[in-house]
Every structure is written in structure tokens, then in C-alpha cells.
mmCIF file of C-alpha atoms in Angstrom:
data_model
loop_
_atom_site.group_PDB
_atom_site.id
_atom_site.type_symbol
_atom_site.label_atom_id
_atom_site.label_comp_id
_atom_site.label_asym_id
_atom_site.label_seq_id
_atom_site.Cartn_x
_atom_site.Cartn_y
_atom_site.Cartn_z
ATOM 1 C CA MET A 142 44.257 -2.440 -14.415
ATOM 2 C CA GLY A 143 41.487 -3.781 -16.665
ATOM 3 C CA GLY A 144 39.601 -5.039 -13.611
ATOM 4 C CA VAL A 145 39.794 -1.602 -12.004
ATOM 5 C CA VAL A 146 38.406 0.015 -15.163
ATOM 6 C CA ARG A 147 35.518 -2.462 -15.254
ATOM 7 C CA VAL A 148 34.714 -1.777 -11.612
ATOM 8 C CA ARG A 149 34.753 1.969 -12.273
ATOM 9 C CA ASN A 150 32.420 1.462 -15.244
ATOM 10 C CA VAL A 151 29.992 -0.555 -13.146
ATOM 11 C CA VAL A 152 30.060 2.057 -10.361
ATOM 12 C CA ALA A 153 29.455 4.834 -12.885
ATOM 13 C CA ALA A 154 26.555 2.923 -14.356
ATOM 14 C CA LEU A 155 25.003 2.330 -10.968
ATOM 15 C CA LEU A 156 25.364 5.998 -10.103
ATOM 16 C CA GLY A 157 23.624 6.848 -13.359
ATOM 17 C CA VAL A 158 20.737 4.569 -12.486
ATOM 18 C CA ALA A 159 20.569 6.053 -8.993
ATOM 19 C CA ALA A 160 20.383 9.534 -10.484
ATOM 20 C CA LEU A 161 17.625 8.458 -12.854
ATOM 21 C CA PHE A 162 15.433 7.193 -10.033
ATOM 22 C CA ALA A 163 16.464 9.679 -7.333
ATOM 23 C CA GLY A 164 13.629 10.881 -5.211
ATOM 24 C CA SER A 165 11.703 7.637 -5.546
ATOM 25 C CA GLY A 166 9.586 6.188 -2.805
ATOM 26 C CA SER A 167 7.215 7.446 -0.203
ATOM 27 C CA ALA A 168 8.355 9.967 2.349
ATOM 28 C CA GLY A 169 9.602 8.264 5.476
ATOM 29 C CA ALA A 170 9.705 4.817 3.907
ATOM 30 C CA ASP A 171 12.894 2.977 3.106
ATOM 31 C CA PRO A 172 12.975 2.186 -0.605
ATOM 32 C CA LEU A 173 13.051 -1.427 -1.659
ATOM 33 C CA PRO A 174 16.258 -2.615 -3.333
ATOM 34 C CA VAL A 175 15.894 -2.728 -7.120
ATOM 35 C CA PRO A 176 18.034 -5.397 -8.815
ATOM 36 C CA TYR A 177 18.585 -4.564 -12.477
ATOM 37 C CA GLN A 178 18.943 -8.213 -13.374
ATOM 38 C CA PHE A 179 16.167 -10.293 -14.895
ATOM 39 C CA LEU A 180 17.268 -13.572 -13.303
ATOM 40 C CA ALA A 181 17.143 -12.023 -9.837
ATOM 41 C CA GLY A 182 13.531 -13.151 -9.654
ATOM 42 C CA VAL A 183 14.399 -16.844 -9.856
ATOM 43 C CA VAL A 184 16.011 -17.144 -6.413
ATOM 44 C CA PRO A 185 12.938 -15.811 -4.551
ATOM 45 C CA GLU A 186 10.796 -18.390 -6.335
ATOM 46 C CA LEU A 187 13.161 -21.129 -5.183
ATOM 47 C CA THR A 188 13.036 -19.944 -1.576
ATOM 48 C CA ASN A 189 9.380 -18.874 -1.517
ATOM 49 C CA PRO A 190 7.472 -20.877 -4.134
ATOM 50 C CA GLY A 191 4.348 -19.128 -5.332
ATOM 51 C CA GLY A 192 5.211 -15.861 -3.622
ATOM 52 C CA SER A 193 4.969 -12.324 -4.942
ATOM 53 C CA ALA A 194 7.856 -10.056 -5.865
ATOM 54 C CA PRO A 195 8.574 -7.393 -3.210
ATOM 55 C CA GLY A 196 6.423 -4.348 -3.863
ATOM 56 C CA THR A 197 3.497 -6.153 -5.483
ATOM 57 C CA ASN A 198 0.100 -7.503 -4.459
ATOM 58 C CA ASP A 199 -0.463 -5.333 -1.407
ATOM 59 C CA TRP A 200 -4.254 -5.497 -1.406
ATOM 60 C CA THR A 201 -4.448 -2.625 1.070
ATOM 61 C CA CYS A 202 -2.672 -0.268 -1.341
ATOM 62 C CA ARG A 203 -4.719 2.731 -2.454
ATOM 63 C CA PRO A 204 -3.751 4.739 -5.554
ATOM 64 C CA THR A 205 -2.698 8.349 -5.053
ATOM 65 C CA PRO A 206 -3.776 11.378 -7.089
ATOM 66 C CA GLU A 207 -0.281 11.354 -8.624
ATOM 67 C CA HIS A 208 -0.643 7.715 -9.700
ATOM 68 C CA PRO A 209 -4.381 6.970 -9.860
ATOM 69 C CA ASN A 210 -4.101 3.770 -11.876
ATOM 70 C CA PRO A 211 -2.872 0.504 -10.374
ATOM 71 C CA VAL A 212 -0.177 -1.098 -12.525
ATOM 72 C CA ILE A 213 -0.677 -4.725 -13.560
ATOM 73 C CA LEU A 214 2.516 -6.619 -14.421
ATOM 74 C CA VAL A 215 1.893 -9.353 -17.014
ATOM 75 C CA HIS A 216 4.758 -11.836 -17.325
ATOM 76 C CA GLY A 217 6.013 -13.637 -20.407
ATOM 77 C CA THR A 218 6.057 -17.267 -21.472
ATOM 78 C CA ALA A 219 7.545 -19.473 -18.729
ATOM 79 C CA GLY A 220 7.549 -16.594 -16.258
ATOM 80 C CA ASN A 221 5.369 -15.958 -13.246
ATOM 81 C CA ARG A 222 4.425 -13.108 -10.920
ATOM 82 C CA GLN A 223 7.675 -13.482 -8.996
ATOM 83 C CA THR A 224 10.350 -14.599 -11.458
ATOM 84 C CA ASN A 225 9.580 -12.025 -14.158
ATOM 85 C CA TRP A 226 9.384 -8.860 -12.072
ATOM 86 C CA ALA A 227 12.388 -8.620 -9.745
ATOM 87 C CA THR A 228 13.132 -5.180 -11.202
ATOM 88 C CA TYR A 229 9.724 -3.646 -11.824
ATOM 89 C CA ALA A 230 7.971 -4.746 -8.630
ATOM 90 C CA PRO A 231 10.189 -2.790 -6.210
ATOM 91 C CA LEU A 232 10.835 -0.005 -8.715
ATOM 92 C CA LEU A 233 7.143 0.784 -9.129
ATOM 93 C CA ALA A 234 6.484 0.497 -5.404
ATOM 94 C CA ASN A 235 9.321 2.937 -4.713
ATOM 95 C CA GLU A 236 7.790 5.312 -7.242
ATOM 96 C CA GLY A 237 4.496 5.293 -5.342
ATOM 97 C CA TYR A 238 2.451 3.016 -7.598
ATOM 98 C CA CYS A 239 0.105 0.294 -6.451
ATOM 99 C CA ALA A 240 1.634 -2.591 -8.383
ATOM 100 C CA PHE A 241 0.053 -6.004 -8.831
ATOM 101 C CA ALA A 242 1.201 -9.124 -10.647
ATOM 102 C CA LEU A 243 -0.492 -12.400 -11.468
ATOM 103 C CA THR A 244 0.639 -15.794 -12.666
ATOM 104 C CA TYR A 245 -1.497 -16.883 -15.599
ATOM 105 C CA GLY A 246 -1.602 -19.953 -17.800
ATOM 106 C CA ALA A 247 0.209 -22.255 -15.350
ATOM 107 C CA HIS A 248 -0.413 -25.978 -15.048
ATOM 108 C CA GLU A 249 -1.245 -25.786 -11.376
ATOM 109 C CA GLU A 250 -2.276 -29.434 -11.369
ATOM 110 C CA LEU A 251 1.365 -30.447 -11.882
ATOM 111 C CA PRO A 252 4.028 -30.522 -9.148
ATOM 112 C CA TRP A 253 6.285 -27.570 -8.439
ATOM 113 C CA PRO A 254 8.469 -26.290 -10.104
ATOM 114 C CA ILE A 255 6.522 -27.070 -13.297
ATOM 115 C CA SER A 256 3.408 -25.587 -11.709
ATOM 116 C CA ALA A 257 5.306 -22.296 -11.310
ATOM 117 C CA ILE A 258 5.810 -21.896 -15.049
ATOM 118 C CA GLY A 259 3.206 -19.502 -16.391
ATOM 119 C CA GLY A 260 2.094 -18.627 -19.899
ATOM 120 C CA MET A 261 1.673 -22.253 -20.903
ATOM 121 C CA LYS A 262 -2.072 -22.488 -21.527
ATOM 122 C CA PRO A 263 -3.865 -21.126 -24.600
ATOM 123 C CA ILE A 264 -4.062 -17.355 -24.796
ATOM 124 C CA GLU A 265 -7.855 -17.431 -24.534
ATOM 125 C CA GLU A 266 -7.698 -19.097 -21.114
ATOM 126 C CA SER A 267 -4.957 -16.793 -19.873
ATOM 127 C CA ALA A 268 -6.886 -13.716 -21.016
ATOM 128 C CA ALA A 269 -9.857 -14.785 -18.912
ATOM 129 C CA GLN A 270 -7.546 -15.137 -15.905
ATOM 130 C CA LEU A 271 -6.169 -11.665 -16.524
ATOM 131 C CA GLY A 272 -9.675 -10.235 -16.700
ATOM 132 C CA ALA A 273 -10.641 -11.769 -13.371
ATOM 133 C CA PHE A 274 -7.440 -10.465 -11.785
ATOM 134 C CA VAL A 275 -7.984 -6.935 -13.085
ATOM 135 C CA ASP A 276 -11.528 -6.947 -11.725
ATOM 136 C CA ARG A 277 -10.181 -7.972 -8.327
ATOM 137 C CA VAL A 278 -7.599 -5.165 -8.399
ATOM 138 C CA LEU A 279 -10.177 -2.553 -9.378
ATOM 139 C CA ALA A 280 -12.531 -3.705 -6.642
ATOM 140 C CA ALA A 281 -9.778 -3.663 -4.004
ATOM 141 C CA THR A 282 -8.295 -0.285 -4.950
ATOM 142 C CA GLY A 283 -11.428 1.588 -6.011
ATOM 143 C CA ALA A 284 -9.696 2.633 -9.241
ATOM 144 C CA GLN A 285 -11.542 3.030 -12.529
ATOM 145 C CA LYS A 286 -8.772 1.808 -14.828
ATOM 146 C CA VAL A 287 -5.423 0.034 -14.718
ATOM 147 C CA ASP A 288 -2.162 0.437 -16.588
ATOM 148 C CA LEU A 289 -0.586 -2.698 -18.049
ATOM 149 C CA VAL A 290 3.139 -3.434 -18.261
ATOM 150 C CA GLY A 291 3.714 -6.670 -20.143
ATOM 151 C CA HIS A 292 6.740 -8.663 -21.246
ATOM 152 C CA SER A 293 6.874 -11.037 -24.225
ATOM 153 C CA GLN A 294 3.623 -13.051 -24.280
ATOM 154 C CA GLY A 295 2.398 -10.594 -21.663
ATOM 155 C CA THR A 296 2.370 -7.923 -24.389
ATOM 156 C CA LEU A 297 0.087 -9.921 -26.677
ATOM 157 C CA MET A 298 -2.246 -11.964 -24.477
ATOM 158 C CA PRO A 299 -3.905 -8.914 -22.856
ATOM 159 C CA THR A 300 -5.059 -7.825 -26.310
ATOM 160 C CA TYR A 301 -7.355 -10.835 -26.411
ATOM 161 C CA TRP A 302 -8.902 -9.667 -23.140
ATOM 162 C CA VAL A 303 -9.151 -6.083 -24.422
ATOM 163 C CA LYS A 304 -10.730 -7.035 -27.774
ATOM 164 C CA PHE A 305 -12.927 -9.988 -26.923
ATOM 165 C CA LEU A 306 -13.515 -10.163 -23.156
ATOM 166 C CA GLY A 307 -14.552 -6.639 -22.216
ATOM 167 C CA GLY A 308 -11.207 -5.254 -21.102
ATOM 168 C CA ALA A 309 -11.127 -2.205 -23.387
ATOM 169 C CA GLU A 310 -12.810 0.186 -20.948
ATOM 170 C CA LYS A 311 -10.633 -0.898 -18.030
ATOM 171 C CA VAL A 312 -7.198 0.008 -19.438
ATOM 172 C CA ASP A 313 -5.576 3.433 -19.679
ATOM 173 C CA LYS A 314 -1.954 2.729 -20.677
ATOM 174 C CA TYR A 315 -0.616 -0.458 -22.288
ATOM 175 C CA ILE A 316 3.183 -0.727 -22.163
ATOM 176 C CA SER A 317 4.967 -3.602 -23.882
ATOM 177 C CA LEU A 318 8.513 -4.905 -23.381
ATOM 178 C CA ALA A 319 9.653 -7.057 -26.335
ATOM 179 C CA PRO A 320 6.210 -7.105 -27.991
ATOM 180 C CA LEU A 321 5.267 -9.344 -30.908
ATOM 181 C CA TRP A 322 2.286 -7.790 -32.650
ATOM 182 C CA HIS A 323 3.158 -9.588 -35.877
ATOM 183 C CA GLY A 324 4.151 -12.848 -34.209
ATOM 184 C CA THR A 325 7.547 -14.441 -34.351
ATOM 185 C CA GLY A 326 9.280 -16.936 -36.585
ATOM 186 C CA ALA A 327 11.330 -18.327 -33.731
ATOM 187 C CA ILE A 328 9.286 -19.041 -30.625
ATOM 188 C CA GLU A 329 11.506 -21.591 -28.888
ATOM 189 C CA LEU A 330 10.145 -23.030 -25.680
ATOM 190 C CA ASP A 331 13.601 -24.173 -24.684
ATOM 191 C CA ALA A 332 14.912 -20.620 -24.974
ATOM 192 C CA ASN A 333 11.965 -19.136 -23.125
ATOM 193 C CA LEU A 334 12.581 -21.529 -20.231
ATOM 194 C CA SER A 335 16.298 -20.816 -20.062
ATOM 195 C CA ALA A 336 15.973 -18.927 -16.778
ATOM 196 C CA PHE A 337 14.796 -22.081 -15.044
ATOM 197 C CA ARG A 338 17.503 -24.187 -16.678
ATOM 198 C CA THR A 339 20.139 -21.681 -15.515
ATOM 199 C CA ALA A 340 18.792 -22.054 -11.992
ATOM 200 C CA GLY A 341 19.348 -25.825 -12.195
ATOM 201 C CA LEU A 342 15.718 -26.829 -12.806
ATOM 202 C CA ASP A 343 15.522 -29.451 -15.545
ATOM 203 C CA VAL A 344 12.185 -28.323 -16.951
ATOM 204 C CA ALA A 345 13.333 -26.710 -20.176
ATOM 205 C CA GLY A 346 13.629 -29.697 -22.488
ATOM 206 C CA PRO A 347 11.560 -30.652 -25.542
ATOM 207 C CA ALA A 348 9.237 -32.723 -23.347
ATOM 208 C CA MET A 349 7.752 -29.468 -22.090
ATOM 209 C CA ALA A 350 6.674 -28.320 -25.563
ATOM 210 C CA PRO A 351 3.302 -30.148 -25.600
ATOM 211 C CA LEU A 352 2.397 -28.333 -22.399
ATOM 212 C CA CYS A 353 2.650 -24.915 -24.042
ATOM 213 C CA GLY A 354 -0.654 -24.214 -25.726
ATOM 214 C CA ALA A 355 0.267 -20.556 -26.226
ATOM 215 C CA CYS A 356 3.575 -21.101 -28.026
ATOM 216 C CA GLY A 357 2.147 -21.990 -31.412
ATOM 217 C CA GLN A 358 -0.389 -19.178 -31.147
ATOM 218 C CA MET A 359 2.434 -16.624 -31.125
ATOM 219 C CA VAL A 360 4.062 -17.864 -34.314
ATOM 220 C CA ALA A 361 3.618 -15.558 -37.296
ATOM 221 C CA GLY A 362 0.661 -16.657 -39.392
ATOM 222 C CA SER A 363 -1.204 -18.450 -36.612
ATOM 223 C CA ARG A 364 -4.991 -18.369 -36.472
ATOM 224 C CA THR A 365 -4.881 -16.646 -33.090
ATOM 225 C CA LEU A 366 -2.707 -13.842 -34.436
ATOM 226 C CA ALA A 367 -5.007 -13.425 -37.406
ATOM 227 C CA ASP A 368 -7.967 -13.048 -35.043
ATOM 228 C CA LEU A 369 -6.111 -10.551 -32.848
ATOM 229 C CA ARG A 370 -4.978 -8.492 -35.829
ATOM 230 C CA ALA A 371 -8.353 -8.413 -37.568
ATOM 231 C CA GLY A 372 -9.544 -4.814 -37.436
ATOM 232 C CA GLY A 373 -6.289 -3.689 -35.785
ATOM 233 C CA VAL A 374 -4.552 -4.649 -32.552
ATOM 234 C CA TYR A 375 -5.015 -1.272 -30.867
ATOM 235 C CA HIS A 376 -8.052 0.176 -29.121
ATOM 236 C CA GLN A 377 -8.584 3.896 -29.656
ATOM 237 C CA GLY A 378 -9.198 4.613 -25.982
ATOM 238 C CA ILE A 379 -5.846 3.166 -24.813
ATOM 239 C CA THR A 380 -2.371 4.720 -25.025
ATOM 240 C CA TYR A 381 0.268 2.216 -26.160
ATOM 241 C CA THR A 382 4.051 2.149 -25.808
ATOM 242 C CA ASN A 383 6.174 -0.545 -27.478
ATOM 243 C CA ILE A 384 9.777 -0.987 -26.283
ATOM 244 C CA MET A 385 11.984 -3.239 -28.408
ATOM 245 C CA THR A 386 15.598 -4.372 -28.542
ATOM 246 C CA ARG A 387 17.494 -5.168 -31.729
ATOM 247 C CA TYR A 388 19.175 -8.002 -29.821
ATOM 248 C CA ASP A 389 15.923 -9.919 -29.340
ATOM 249 C CA GLU A 390 16.702 -13.565 -30.032
ATOM 250 C CA ILE A 391 13.171 -14.904 -29.452
ATOM 251 C CA VAL A 392 10.918 -12.360 -31.139
ATOM 252 C CA ILE A 393 12.380 -12.606 -34.617
ATOM 253 C CA PRO A 394 12.493 -10.172 -36.259
ATOM 254 C CA TYR A 395 12.473 -7.749 -33.342
ATOM 255 C CA SER A 396 10.474 -5.356 -35.535
ATOM 256 C CA SER A 397 7.486 -7.657 -35.063
ATOM 257 C CA GLY A 398 6.842 -5.435 -32.052
ATOM 258 C CA TYR A 399 6.723 -2.272 -34.161
ATOM 259 C CA GLU A 400 3.150 -1.313 -34.960
ATOM 260 C CA GLU A 401 2.106 2.183 -35.984
ATOM 261 C CA GLY A 402 -1.002 3.866 -34.659
ATOM 262 C CA PRO A 403 -2.314 7.304 -33.694
ATOM 263 C CA ASN A 404 -2.106 6.506 -29.975
ATOM 264 C CA VAL A 405 1.197 4.611 -30.058
ATOM 265 C CA THR A 406 4.866 5.300 -29.286
ATOM 266 C CA ASN A 407 7.409 2.831 -30.689
ATOM 267 C CA ILE A 408 10.847 2.753 -29.032
ATOM 268 C CA VAL A 409 13.862 0.748 -30.207
ATOM 269 C CA LEU A 410 16.389 0.923 -27.383
ATOM 270 C CA GLN A 411 19.443 0.923 -29.617
ATOM 271 C CA ASP A 412 18.144 3.969 -31.481
ATOM 272 C CA HIS A 413 18.506 5.893 -28.211
ATOM 273 C CA CYS A 414 21.358 4.154 -26.405
ATOM 274 C CA ALA A 415 24.097 2.553 -28.467
ATOM 275 C CA SER A 416 25.578 0.969 -25.340
ATOM 276 C CA ASP A 417 22.465 -1.016 -24.462
ATOM 277 C CA TYR A 418 22.822 -4.796 -24.732
ATOM 278 C CA GLY A 419 19.416 -5.950 -23.559
ATOM 279 C CA ASP A 420 18.038 -9.098 -25.193
ATOM 280 C CA HIS A 421 14.577 -10.666 -24.977
ATOM 281 C CA LEU A 422 14.798 -11.659 -21.317
ATOM 282 C CA SER A 423 17.086 -8.989 -19.910
ATOM 283 C CA ILE A 424 14.969 -6.146 -21.310
ATOM 284 C CA ALA A 425 12.654 -6.789 -18.336
ATOM 285 C CA GLY A 426 15.518 -5.957 -15.958
ATOM 286 C CA GLU A 427 17.314 -3.280 -17.958
ATOM 287 C CA PRO A 428 17.495 0.278 -16.542
ATOM 288 C CA VAL A 429 17.219 2.138 -19.835
ATOM 289 C CA ALA A 430 14.001 0.299 -20.691
ATOM 290 C CA ALA A 431 12.786 0.932 -17.143
ATOM 291 C CA GLY A 432 13.291 4.646 -17.632
ATOM 292 C CA PHE A 433 11.114 4.604 -20.724
ATOM 293 C CA VAL A 434 8.451 2.598 -18.871
ATOM 294 C CA LEU A 435 8.327 5.158 -16.058
ATOM 295 C CA GLY A 436 8.020 7.919 -18.633
ATOM 296 C CA ALA A 437 5.164 6.119 -20.368
ATOM 297 C CA LEU A 438 3.328 5.622 -17.072
ATOM 298 C CA ASP A 439 3.708 9.287 -16.125
ATOM 299 C CA PRO A 440 4.128 11.268 -19.360
ATOM 300 C CA GLU A 441 3.414 14.567 -17.601
ATOM 301 C CA HIS A 442 6.627 14.184 -15.613
ATOM 302 C CA PRO A 443 9.226 12.812 -18.037
ATOM 303 C CA ARG A 444 12.757 12.318 -16.826
ATOM 304 C CA PRO A 445 15.996 11.992 -18.781
ATOM 305 C CA VAL A 446 16.995 8.406 -19.492
ATOM 306 C CA PRO A 447 20.760 8.009 -19.092
ATOM 307 C CA CYS A 448 22.316 5.535 -21.480
ATOM 308 C CA VAL A 449 23.866 3.193 -18.951
ATOM 309 C CA PHE A 450 24.244 -0.560 -18.981
ATOM 310 C CA VAL A 451 24.599 -2.483 -15.747
ATOM 311 C CA PRO A 452 26.560 -5.667 -16.448
ATOM 312 C CA PRO A 453 25.344 -8.899 -14.866
ATOM 313 C CA VAL A 454 26.725 -9.524 -11.394
ATOM 314 C CA VAL A 455 28.553 -12.841 -11.307
ATOM 315 C CA GLY A 456 29.221 -14.631 -8.041
#
């Protein structure tokens, strides 16, 4: 009987998600499947190393009047353009956005799969890579500005580009999943690489730590954080949205992502949905957070965010 109840709960949750995103996609086009599971991006990397998540990096895509800004997906530490965005890549494509994703900060000189692990190099180097990628997207699409959706380190690193490398005038909306504006007291490389360990790739041990130039920069009190925070982390011409989870086990405390400002919305998932169990990694594949992201990208057409939790699919 308990198994039947669990199945009914999962079905109800999936129906809630379907209702949230009903009407997505271009007319006449079959929508891409959207897995609400962060680790769903690992398998495609194993089968297509260096590929792009479905729905991203179509360099023929042209923004529509409804969605004039291309969306740049900026992964977290140990992620890449494919592993981090199994949910958001197809979701945004179905919604009619031109979505692009890069891998930054990877040690490409090393053999795969280590070369597939992004966010390892110092933030300054990664920010320069982001800037070059954004310029390529703007040139290809003809857009004037982009919207950023970042996860973990991908919420902080772009600020270096915005503040110091000329990115301020190229960004409209800056949306952060599990941000760390105040740094963290518990950046653990081993934890950040857990997705690869779960997939059977033995690249998550302490030997990897010296390869992560960005890890120490994200610790509270670091020189890099002091530089980023000097004069404020926000730019007045950009609209910011911070989405946090109380269950964050890597950004500690989770409130490190809470930063007030006149052009900022701070969202703690559990303040809206008591049934949400998203942690630091799963927030990037969690439907409630995704609903808030879609609302932040298109604030003129908000939609209700049902409080549903899709349990991980095992087997």
C-alpha cells in the first residue's frame, strides 16, 4: 500500500510540474524532455564527452520579441556546460529562449574526464572566458544584452566580469541558484565533485584540491571576495534574483546568498514551499526553483509556482 501511495505522490507531483510549464515550446515543435534531476546531466557527458545539453548552443537561434535576451547558463564548481544543465537547457528551449552554456575554468590540457571538470581555474581567468563567450553569443544572435542564470560558483564568478572586465552593460537579468555573495565557510572540493564520484569517476579525492584555484577564492574572508564586495556586489543597471535553499550543505550558511539591494529579489525556497528538499546540487534540477527562474526571466508574465517535489528516480 505504501508503494502505491508513493507512486500516486510522484504522479501528482509530475502533473503539477506539467501544469506549471503547460504551453511551453514553439508551435509545431515537439518539446524536449525536461528531467528534473540534477545528475541527469552526467550520463550525456559520459556518452558524448564535451557535448552540449539538449536545447543549448544553437548558434542559428535568433531571439524573439517575447524573449529578446539570450540566456547564458553558468555552471558551478566541478560542473560543465552539459552536466550542470540537464533541466534548464531543455526547459528554456521549450519556453522559446535562445539558451547558451559554456564550460569555463577547465584544465583542458589534462585527459578526460578531468578535462571535463569546469570551475577549477582562478575566478579571474574564468571571468575572461565568460566575457569572450558572451561576446560570441551577442554577435551570433544580434542581441544587445544577455540574461545570466548561474549555479554555485556560476553565481559569483560573473560578478568579476561585470565589475572589472566590462560586462556591466551587457547584462539585463542576473539570476543565481545557491549564491554565495558572502563566501562560504565550507567549500569542500570533494563534495562539489560528488556527481562525478556517483557516476563512478574517481576524480573527487583530495588529490584534486590543488587543481582548484577558485575554491579558496570562494571561502569567506578571501582576498577575491573582498575585491568583489568592495563598493557593493550589485550593478545598478542589472536586475538580480537570488534563490537559496536552507538545506545547502556547501554554501554555509545558506544565507551567504542573501544580499539586499534596490534591484534585488531574495528567495528562500523553504519560505514558499515547506515540502521542498533541494540541496546545493539538486536546486539546479528542482522544479520549484525552476518556476522562480522562469518568473525572474519574464516578470511581466508571472505564473504560479506549485509547491511540488519530484523525488529522485532510482533504477
